[in-house]
Coordinates of C-alpha atoms in Angstrom, one line a residue:
M95 CA 0.1 -0.4 -0.3
S96 CA 1.0 3.3 -0.6
K97 CA 2.6 4.9 2.0
R98 CA 0.5 8.0 1.2
R99 CA -2.2 6.2 1.0
S100 CA -5.7 7.7 3.9
L101 CA -7.1 4.9 5.7
R102 CA -9.0 3.9 8.4
I103 CA -7.5 1.7 10.6
L104 CA -8.9 0.3 14.0
M105 CA -6.3 -1.8 15.8
I106 CA -7.7 -4.4 18.4
R107 CA -5.5 -5.1 21.7
L108 CA -8.1 -4.6 24.8
G109 CA -5.3 -5.6 27.6
A110 CA -3.3 -6.7 29.1
M111 CA -1.0 -3.8 30.8
G112 CA 2.8 -5.7 29.3
D113 CA 0.8 -6.8 25.8
V114 CA -1.0 -2.9 25.4
V115 CA 3.0 -2.0 25.8
H116 CA 4.1 -4.1 23.5
A117 CA 1.7 -3.3 20.9
L118 CA 2.9 0.1 20.9
P119 CA 5.3 -0.2 18.3
S120 CA 3.1 -1.6 15.7
L121 CA 1.2 1.8 16.7
Q122 CA 4.0 3.5 16.1
K123 CA 4.5 2.2 12.6
L124 CA 1.2 2.6 11.2
R125 CA 1.3 5.9 12.0
E126 CA 4.7 6.4 10.4
F127 CA 4.2 4.5 7.5
F128 CA 0.0 6.3 7.1
P129 CA 0.8 9.4 8.5
E130 CA -2.6 11.7 6.9
S131 CA -4.9 8.1 8.3
E132 CA -7.3 7.5 11.3
L133 CA -6.1 4.9 13.5
D134 CA -7.9 4.3 16.2
W135 CA -7.7 1.6 19.3
V136 CA -10.0 -0.6 21.4
V137 CA -8.5 -1.1 25.1
E138 CA -10.8 -2.6 28.3
E139 CA -11.1 0.5 30.3
E140 CA -8.3 -1.0 33.3
W141 CA -5.9 0.0 30.6
S142 CA -6.8 2.6 28.6
P143 CA -4.7 5.2 30.6
L144 CA -2.1 4.3 29.3
L145 CA -3.2 5.4 26.0
E146 CA -4.9 8.4 26.4
G147 CA -3.5 11.2 24.4
H148 CA -0.9 9.0 22.6
P149 CA -0.3 11.6 19.4
A150 CA -0.1 8.6 17.4
L151 CA -4.3 7.8 17.9
S152 CA -6.5 9.7 16.6
H153 CA -9.5 8.1 18.5
L154 CA -9.5 5.6 22.1
I155 CA -12.3 3.8 22.0
V156 CA -12.5 2.4 25.8
L157 CA -14.5 -0.9 26.2
P158 CA -15.9 -0.7 30.1
R159 CA -16.2 -4.2 30.4
K160 CA -15.4 -5.0 34.2
R161 CA -18.3 -2.3 34.7
W162 CA -20.2 -3.5 33.0
Q163 CA -19.9 -7.3 34.4
K164 CA -19.8 -5.4 37.9
S165 CA -23.5 -3.7 37.4
W166 CA -24.7 -6.4 35.9
R167 CA -27.1 -8.3 38.9
R168 CA -27.8 -5.3 40.2
R169 CA -29.0 -3.8 37.3
P170 CA -29.1 -5.5 34.4
L171 CA -31.6 -3.4 32.5
S172 CA -29.4 0.0 32.7
T173 CA -26.4 -2.4 31.6
L174 CA -28.4 -3.7 28.7
W175 CA -28.7 0.3 27.5
Q176 CA -24.9 0.9 28.1
V177 CA -23.9 -2.0 26.1
W178 CA -26.3 -1.2 23.6
D179 CA -25.3 2.5 23.7
F180 CA -21.8 1.7 22.8
L181 CA -22.3 -0.9 20.0
K182 CA -24.0 2.2 18.5
R183 CA -21.0 4.4 18.9
Y184 CA -18.5 1.3 18.2
R185 CA -20.7 0.6 15.0
R186 CA -21.5 4.1 13.3
K187 CA -17.6 4.3 11.9
K188 CA -16.4 2.3 8.9
Y189 CA -13.3 0.8 9.3
D190 CA -10.5 0.4 5.7
V191 CA -9.4 -1.8 7.7
V192 CA -9.3 -3.8 11.6
L193 CA -6.2 -5.6 12.9
D194 CA -6.8 -7.7 15.7
L195 CA -3.5 -8.0 17.8
H196 CA -5.1 -9.6 20.8
G197 CA -6.1 -13.1 19.2
N198 CA -8.7 -14.1 21.6
L199 CA -12.9 -14.5 21.5
R200 CA -13.2 -11.2 22.9
S201 CA -11.1 -9.5 20.2
G202 CA -12.3 -11.3 17.6
V203 CA -16.3 -10.7 18.9
M204 CA -15.0 -7.1 18.7
A205 CA -13.5 -7.6 15.5
L206 CA -16.7 -9.0 14.5
L207 CA -18.7 -6.1 15.4
A208 CA -16.4 -3.3 13.7
R209 CA -17.9 -2.3 10.5
S210 CA -15.3 -3.2 7.9
K211 CA -15.0 -5.9 4.7
A212 CA -11.0 -6.5 6.1
K213 CA -10.2 -7.8 9.0
F214 CA -7.2 -9.1 9.4
G215 CA -5.9 -11.4 12.9
F216 CA -3.6 -14.2 13.5
W217 CA -3.6 -17.7 11.9
R218 CA -5.3 -20.2 14.6
K219 CA -1.7 -21.7 15.4
A220 CA -1.0 -18.2 16.8
S221 CA -4.0 -17.4 18.2
K222 CA -6.9 -19.5 20.6
E223 CA -10.2 -20.0 21.4
G224 CA -11.6 -19.7 18.2
N225 CA -10.5 -16.3 17.3
H226 CA -9.5 -17.3 13.6
R227 CA -13.0 -17.9 12.8
F228 CA -13.8 -13.7 12.9
L229 CA -11.6 -12.7 10.6
R230 CA -9.1 -13.3 8.0
E231 CA -5.8 -15.9 9.1
V232 CA -2.8 -14.3 8.8
P233 CA 0.3 -16.9 9.3
V234 CA 3.1 -15.3 11.4
P235 CA 5.8 -16.7 13.1
L236 CA 5.2 -18.8 16.0
H237 CA 8.9 -18.4 18.3
V238 CA 9.4 -14.6 17.7
H239 CA 8.9 -12.3 20.5
K240 CA 5.2 -11.3 21.2
I241 CA 6.9 -7.2 19.4
E242 CA 7.3 -8.9 16.3
K243 CA 4.8 -10.8 16.7
N244 CA 2.3 -7.8 15.7
L245 CA 4.8 -6.3 13.6
Y246 CA 5.0 -9.1 11.5
L247 CA 1.1 -8.8 10.9
L248 CA 1.5 -5.2 10.2
Q249 CA 4.7 -6.9 7.1
R250 CA 2.2 -9.6 6.0
V251 CA -1.1 -6.9 5.6
F252 CA 0.6 -3.6 4.5
G253 CA 3.7 -5.1 2.7
L254 CA 5.8 -2.9 5.5
P255 CA 9.1 -3.7 6.2
F256 CA 9.7 -5.2 9.4
S257 CA 12.3 -3.4 11.5
P258 CA 12.6 -4.1 15.3
P259 CA 11.7 -1.2 17.2
S260 CA 14.3 0.5 20.0
C261 CA 12.2 1.8 22.2
A262 CA 8.3 2.2 22.8
T263 CA 6.6 6.2 23.4
F264 CA 4.0 6.1 25.7
P265 CA 1.8 9.1 25.4
P266 CA 2.3 12.8 27.5
F267 CA 1.5 12.3 30.9
P268 CA 0.6 15.3 33.4
P269 CA 3.8 15.6 36.3
L270 CA 3.6 13.5 39.6
G271 CA 2.4 15.0 42.4
V272 CA 3.8 16.9 45.3
E273 CA 2.9 13.9 47.5
I274 CA 5.1 11.4 45.3
L275 CA 7.9 14.3 44.5
R276 CA 8.3 14.0 48.3
W277 CA 8.5 10.5 49.0
W278 CA 11.0 10.1 46.3
S279 CA 13.3 12.8 47.7
S280 CA 13.5 10.6 51.3
I281 CA 14.8 7.7 49.4
P282 CA 18.7 7.3 48.5
Q283 CA 20.8 6.2 45.8
P284 CA 20.8 3.6 43.8
R285 CA 17.0 3.8 43.9
I286 CA 16.4 0.3 43.1
F287 CA 12.3 -0.6 42.3
L288 CA 11.7 -4.2 43.2
H289 CA 7.8 -5.6 41.8
P290 CA 7.5 -8.9 43.9
M291 CA 4.0 -10.0 43.1
V292 CA 2.1 -11.0 39.9
S293 CA -1.5 -11.5 38.5
R294 CA -3.4 -14.3 40.1
Y295 CA -3.2 -16.5 36.7
G296 CA 0.5 -16.0 36.5
Q297 CA 1.5 -17.5 39.9
I298 CA 3.8 -19.8 37.8
K299 CA 5.4 -17.1 37.1
Q300 CA 6.1 -15.6 40.6
W301 CA 9.7 -15.3 42.5
P302 CA 9.7 -16.9 45.9
L303 CA 8.5 -13.6 48.6
P304 CA 11.1 -14.6 51.0
F305 CA 13.4 -14.7 48.0
F306 CA 12.6 -10.6 47.3
A307 CA 12.8 -10.0 50.7
R308 CA 16.7 -11.4 51.3
L309 CA 17.3 -9.3 47.8
A310 CA 16.1 -6.3 49.4
E311 CA 18.9 -6.7 52.2
L312 CA 21.5 -7.2 50.1
L313 CA 20.6 -4.5 48.0
S314 CA 20.6 -2.2 51.3
L315 CA 23.3 -4.0 53.1
K316 CA 26.0 -4.3 50.1
L317 CA 24.9 -1.6 47.9
N318 CA 23.6 0.9 50.4
A319 CA 20.3 1.1 47.8
G320 CA 17.1 3.0 48.7
V321 CA 14.8 -0.3 48.2
I322 CA 11.4 0.6 46.5
L323 CA 8.3 -2.0 47.0
G324 CA 6.2 -1.7 44.1
Y325 CA 2.3 -3.4 44.2
G326 CA -0.8 -3.3 42.1
P327 CA -4.4 -3.7 42.6
G328 CA -5.4 -6.5 45.3
E329 CA -1.7 -6.9 46.2
K330 CA -1.4 -4.6 50.2
K331 CA -1.5 -7.8 51.8
Q332 CA 1.2 -9.7 50.2
L333 CA 2.9 -6.3 50.1
E334 CA 2.7 -6.2 54.2
E335 CA 3.5 -10.1 53.8
L336 CA 6.8 -9.2 52.4
R337 CA 7.5 -5.9 54.5
S338 CA 7.5 -8.6 57.6
L339 CA 10.1 -10.5 56.8
I340 CA 12.6 -7.7 55.7
Q341 CA 15.5 -6.3 58.2
V342 CA 16.5 -3.1 56.2
E343 CA 14.5 -0.2 55.8
V344 CA 12.7 0.1 52.3
F345 CA 10.4 2.1 50.9
P346 CA 7.4 0.4 50.0
L347 CA 4.7 2.9 47.4
P348 CA 3.2 5.5 49.2
R349 CA -0.1 4.8 47.7
L350 CA -1.8 2.9 44.6
L351 CA -0.6 5.0 41.9
S352 CA -2.4 5.3 38.5
L353 CA -0.5 4.1 35.2
P354 CA 0.2 6.7 34.4
E355 CA 1.7 7.8 37.4
L356 CA 3.6 4.4 37.4
V357 CA 5.0 5.5 34.0
Q358 CA 6.7 8.4 35.2
L359 CA 8.1 6.7 38.1
L360 CA 9.4 4.0 36.6
A361 CA 11.0 6.3 34.3
R362 CA 13.2 7.9 37.3
V363 CA 14.4 4.8 39.0
D364 CA 18.2 3.5 38.4
F365 CA 17.2 -0.2 38.2
F366 CA 14.1 -2.4 37.8
V367 CA 14.0 -5.8 38.8
G368 CA 10.8 -8.2 38.4
C369 CA 8.9 -11.5 37.0
D370 CA 7.1 -11.3 34.4
T371 CA 5.2 -8.4 34.3
G372 CA 3.4 -5.1 33.2
N373 CA 5.7 -3.2 34.9
L374 CA 8.8 -5.0 33.7
H375 CA 7.7 -4.2 30.5
I376 CA 7.1 -0.9 31.1
A377 CA 10.8 -0.5 32.4
S378 CA 11.8 -2.4 29.6
A379 CA 10.2 -0.1 27.0
L380 CA 11.2 3.2 29.1
G381 CA 14.8 2.2 28.6
V382 CA 15.4 1.6 32.4
P383 CA 18.0 -1.1 33.1
A384 CA 16.0 -3.9 34.4
L385 CA 16.1 -7.1 35.1
G386 CA 13.3 -10.0 34.3
L387 CA 13.1 -13.0 37.0
Y388 CA 11.7 -16.4 34.5
G389 CA 11.2 -20.0 34.4
P390 CA 8.2 -21.5 33.1
K391 CA 7.8 -18.8 30.2
S392 CA 9.7 -18.4 27.1
V393 CA 12.2 -15.4 27.2
D394 CA 12.3 -15.4 23.7
I395 CA 8.7 -15.1 23.4
Y396 CA 7.3 -12.6 26.9
G397 CA 10.8 -11.5 27.9
P398 CA 11.9 -7.9 28.1
Y399 CA 12.5 -6.3 24.8
Y400 CA 14.9 -3.3 24.8
P401 CA 17.9 -3.3 24.8
N402 CA 18.8 -1.8 28.5
A403 CA 17.1 -4.9 30.0
E404 CA 17.3 -8.2 30.3
A405 CA 16.1 -11.5 31.8
L406 CA 17.5 -14.0 34.1
F407 CA 16.5 -17.6 33.8
S408 CA 17.2 -21.0 34.8
S409 CA 18.4 -23.7 32.0
S410 CA 18.8 -26.6 33.8
R411 CA 15.9 -28.3 33.9
P412 CA 14.7 -30.0 30.6
C413 CA 10.9 -29.1 30.7
L414 CA 11.3 -25.2 30.1
P415 CA 10.2 -23.5 29.3
C416 CA 7.4 -25.3 29.1
N417 CA 4.8 -22.0 29.1
L418 CA 2.3 -23.4 31.1
R419 CA 0.2 -21.6 33.9
L420 CA 0.2 -24.5 36.3
C421 CA 3.5 -26.0 37.7
P422 CA 2.7 -30.4 36.3
Y423 CA 5.0 -30.8 39.3
G424 CA 2.5 -29.4 41.8
R425 CA 3.8 -26.8 43.7
N426 CA 2.8 -23.3 44.5
I427 CA 6.0 -22.0 43.9
S428 CA 8.1 -23.3 40.1
P429 CA 10.9 -25.4 41.1
C430 CA 12.6 -23.6 38.3
M431 CA 11.7 -19.6 39.6
E432 CA 13.6 -20.8 43.2
E433 CA 16.7 -21.9 41.2
L434 CA 17.3 -18.2 41.0
T435 CA 19.0 -17.8 44.4
P436 CA 19.0 -13.9 45.6
E437 CA 22.8 -14.2 46.0
L438 CA 22.3 -15.2 42.5
V439 CA 20.1 -12.9 41.3
F440 CA 22.0 -10.0 43.6
A441 CA 25.4 -10.2 41.5
H442 CA 23.6 -9.7 38.2
I443 CA 22.4 -6.4 39.5
Q444 CA 25.9 -5.2 41.0
R445 CA 27.8 -6.4 38.0
R446 CA 25.2 -4.4 35.7
L447 CA 25.3 -1.5 38.2
E448 CA 29.0 -1.8 37.6
R449 CA 29.1 -1.3 34.3
Q450 CA 26.7 2.1 34.2

């Protein structure tokens, strides 16, 4: 397609945090090659603050799915009216191309409901839940990083040249508030951000909390680092459990941060350590020196992508990477994650900081 051709393009990537960040290079690529086109994006409400006001976007379509689920039992008629109103507005615009970068049943339904005769998504080997039945299947490589998988879809649909991105661009966010800045100024350098928790669907990726506690102590005692403890919605109890295990001064986030606040705070830290979570991928996309702790998941597909980030992973087990959600050994913590000792992780961080 001509670089100057004006199109109406709809991107579908509903969530989650890390996957929305992984789709940003595709948005940037489309804007680069179709500067006059309308580029819209459908995303679930929870993750929309990561995209609001993005300079490459024409319109952001926010899907309040979880809000509808909560209100359905109490106000079913009102909820039905909200869904109907959303669908009317959603179908008002006709698109030249719809791109499904999500690849599951929900995104397939959103593609089906969109007004377009050209709907493209990943072929059945690279999607799930029957997503391929709702659109035209596009073959993409299977064992590449998720960022590159998205870009290969653009290459096959539009003929765009494939080039790995060196960074991701976030929208401009409001400045951090005085409360956060005062807390930040009280933390000694180097400021090292630990994000110990994973989502309830990703428990197989969890590094043990006692290991995080020991790592925090090593960083504080041996490097005089200011150790920041991050947490997300519903993780306050785990944070308190972790704090009870740590025998040195640490700096938990003063409150639950909004996504724009989180992005801005991560951009300031000297180093980030965490499991395979959206926080790790935001830090990586910002160019922050980062270390991801991996076990069951393939680093080639799910690892931190950008140059300043690395992954530390166990390679001693023949079952790795299994890419499963439940460990077949029936353990709460995957044995492969336990093989990454706090001392091993600390030594890696120390070497990285010495090179910076």
